[in-house]
Each structure stands twice: as structure tokens, then as C-alpha cells.
Short mmCIF file of C-alpha atoms in Angstrom, two decimals:
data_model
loop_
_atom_site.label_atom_id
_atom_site.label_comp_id
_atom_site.label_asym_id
_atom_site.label_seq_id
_atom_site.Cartn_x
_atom_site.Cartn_y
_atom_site.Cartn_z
CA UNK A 1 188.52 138.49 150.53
CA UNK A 2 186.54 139.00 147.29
CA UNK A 3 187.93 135.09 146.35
CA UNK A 4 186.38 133.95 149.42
CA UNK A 5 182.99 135.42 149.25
CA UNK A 6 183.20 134.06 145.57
CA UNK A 7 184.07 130.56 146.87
CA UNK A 8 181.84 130.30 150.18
CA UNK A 9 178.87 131.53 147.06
CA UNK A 10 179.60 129.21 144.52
CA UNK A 11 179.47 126.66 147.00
CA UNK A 12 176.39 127.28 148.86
CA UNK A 13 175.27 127.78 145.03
CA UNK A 14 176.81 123.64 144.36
CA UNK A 15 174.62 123.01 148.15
CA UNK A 16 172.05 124.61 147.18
CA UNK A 17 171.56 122.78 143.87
CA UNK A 18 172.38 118.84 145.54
CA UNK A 19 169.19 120.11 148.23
CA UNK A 20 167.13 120.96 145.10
CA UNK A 21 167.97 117.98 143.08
CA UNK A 22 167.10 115.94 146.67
CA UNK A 23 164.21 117.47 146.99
CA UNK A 24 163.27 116.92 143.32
CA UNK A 25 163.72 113.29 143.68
CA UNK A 26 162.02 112.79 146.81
CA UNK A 27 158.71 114.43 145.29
CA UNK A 28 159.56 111.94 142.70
CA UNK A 29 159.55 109.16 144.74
CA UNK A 30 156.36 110.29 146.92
CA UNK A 31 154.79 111.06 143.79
CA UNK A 32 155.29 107.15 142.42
CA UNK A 33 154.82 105.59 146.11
CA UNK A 34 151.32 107.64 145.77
CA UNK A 35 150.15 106.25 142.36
CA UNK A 36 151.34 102.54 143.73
CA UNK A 37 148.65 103.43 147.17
CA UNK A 38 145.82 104.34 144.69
CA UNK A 39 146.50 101.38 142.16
CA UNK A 40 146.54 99.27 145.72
CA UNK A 41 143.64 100.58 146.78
CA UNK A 42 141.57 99.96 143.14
CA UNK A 43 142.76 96.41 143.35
CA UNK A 44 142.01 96.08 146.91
CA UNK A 45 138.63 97.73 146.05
CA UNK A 46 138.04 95.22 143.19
CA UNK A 47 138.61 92.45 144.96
CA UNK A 48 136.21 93.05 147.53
CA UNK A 49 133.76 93.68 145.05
CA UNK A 50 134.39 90.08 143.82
CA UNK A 51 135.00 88.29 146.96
CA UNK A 52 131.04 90.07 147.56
CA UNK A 53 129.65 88.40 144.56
CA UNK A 54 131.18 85.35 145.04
CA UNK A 55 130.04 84.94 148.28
CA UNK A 56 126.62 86.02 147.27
CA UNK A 57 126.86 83.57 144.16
CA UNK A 58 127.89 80.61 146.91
CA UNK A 59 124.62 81.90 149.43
CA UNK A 60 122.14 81.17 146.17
CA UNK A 61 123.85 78.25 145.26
CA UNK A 62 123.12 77.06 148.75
CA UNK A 63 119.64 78.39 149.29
CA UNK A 64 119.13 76.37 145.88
CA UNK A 65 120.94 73.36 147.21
CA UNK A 66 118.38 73.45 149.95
CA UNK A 67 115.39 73.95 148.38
CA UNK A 68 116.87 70.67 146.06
CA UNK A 69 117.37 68.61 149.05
CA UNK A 70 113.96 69.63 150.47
CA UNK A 71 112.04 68.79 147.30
CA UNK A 72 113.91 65.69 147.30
CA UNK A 73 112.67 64.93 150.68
CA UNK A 74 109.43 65.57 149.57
CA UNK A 75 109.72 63.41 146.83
CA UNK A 76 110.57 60.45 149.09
CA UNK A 77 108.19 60.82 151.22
CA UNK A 78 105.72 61.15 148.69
CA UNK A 79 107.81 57.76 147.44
CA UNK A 80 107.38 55.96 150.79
CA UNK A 81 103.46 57.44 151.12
CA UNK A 82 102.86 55.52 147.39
CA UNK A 83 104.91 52.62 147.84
CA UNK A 84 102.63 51.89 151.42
CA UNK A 85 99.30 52.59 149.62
CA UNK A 86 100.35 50.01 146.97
CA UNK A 87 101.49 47.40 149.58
CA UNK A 88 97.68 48.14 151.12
CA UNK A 89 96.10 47.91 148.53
CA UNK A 90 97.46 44.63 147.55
CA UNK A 91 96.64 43.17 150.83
#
């Protein structure tokens, strides 16, 4: 009888350990998939920061493309207003 208490102890002991060791490893593992999320989440974070200022940097580089072609515009006009004036006042 005493044999069989001793073996039914030492292994729920050997049981007991493999759970434990599991369990160990599995905290392990959640630990590791955890620091993966928050290193995921800084790069995700950092790229949105950079996709903002790019896209900000592209919106001023086409409010100044714009305001080019306007002034351009302007300038021919002005051209055209000149180049009749001229052609007046040579007639």
C-alpha cells in the first residue's frame, strides 16, 4: 500500500512538474508574442507619423505648384497684354 501511495505521489509530483514547465513556457511565449504587439504597434505608429508628413509635404508641394502655375498665368497674360500694346503702338 505504502509503495502505491509512494508511486501515485511521485507521479502526480513528475505531472505536476510537466504542468509547471507548460505553464512556464506558455508565459514565455505570451510574454515574447507581447513585446512583438508593442514593437508592431511603434512601427505601425511610426509609420503613420511619416505617411502624415509626407502627405503634408506632397499638399505644400502642390499648393506651391499652384501658386507657380498661377503666377505663370499671370505672367502670360501680362505677356499677351505687352505684346498687344506693342503691336498698337506700332500701328
Amino acid at each position: 500500500m505504502t509503495t502505491l501511495v509512494l508511486t501515485y505521489l511521485i507521479s502526480s509530483t513528475r505531472a505536476l512538474i510537466n504542468v509547471t514547465t507548460c505553464l512556464i513556457s506558455s508565459t514565455r511565449a505570451l510574454i515574447n508574442v507581447t513585446i512583438y504587439l508593442i514593437s508592431s504597434t511603434r512601427a505601425l505608429i511610426n509609420l503613420t507619423m511619416y505617411l502624415i508628413s509626407y502627405t503634408r509635404a506632397l499638399i505644400n508641394l502642390t499648393m506651391n505648384l499652384i501658386s507657380s502655375t498661377r503666377a505663370l498665368i499671370n505672367l502670360t497674360m501680362y505677356l499677351i497684354s505687352s505684346t498687344r500694346a506693342l503691336i498698337n503702338l506700332r500701328m
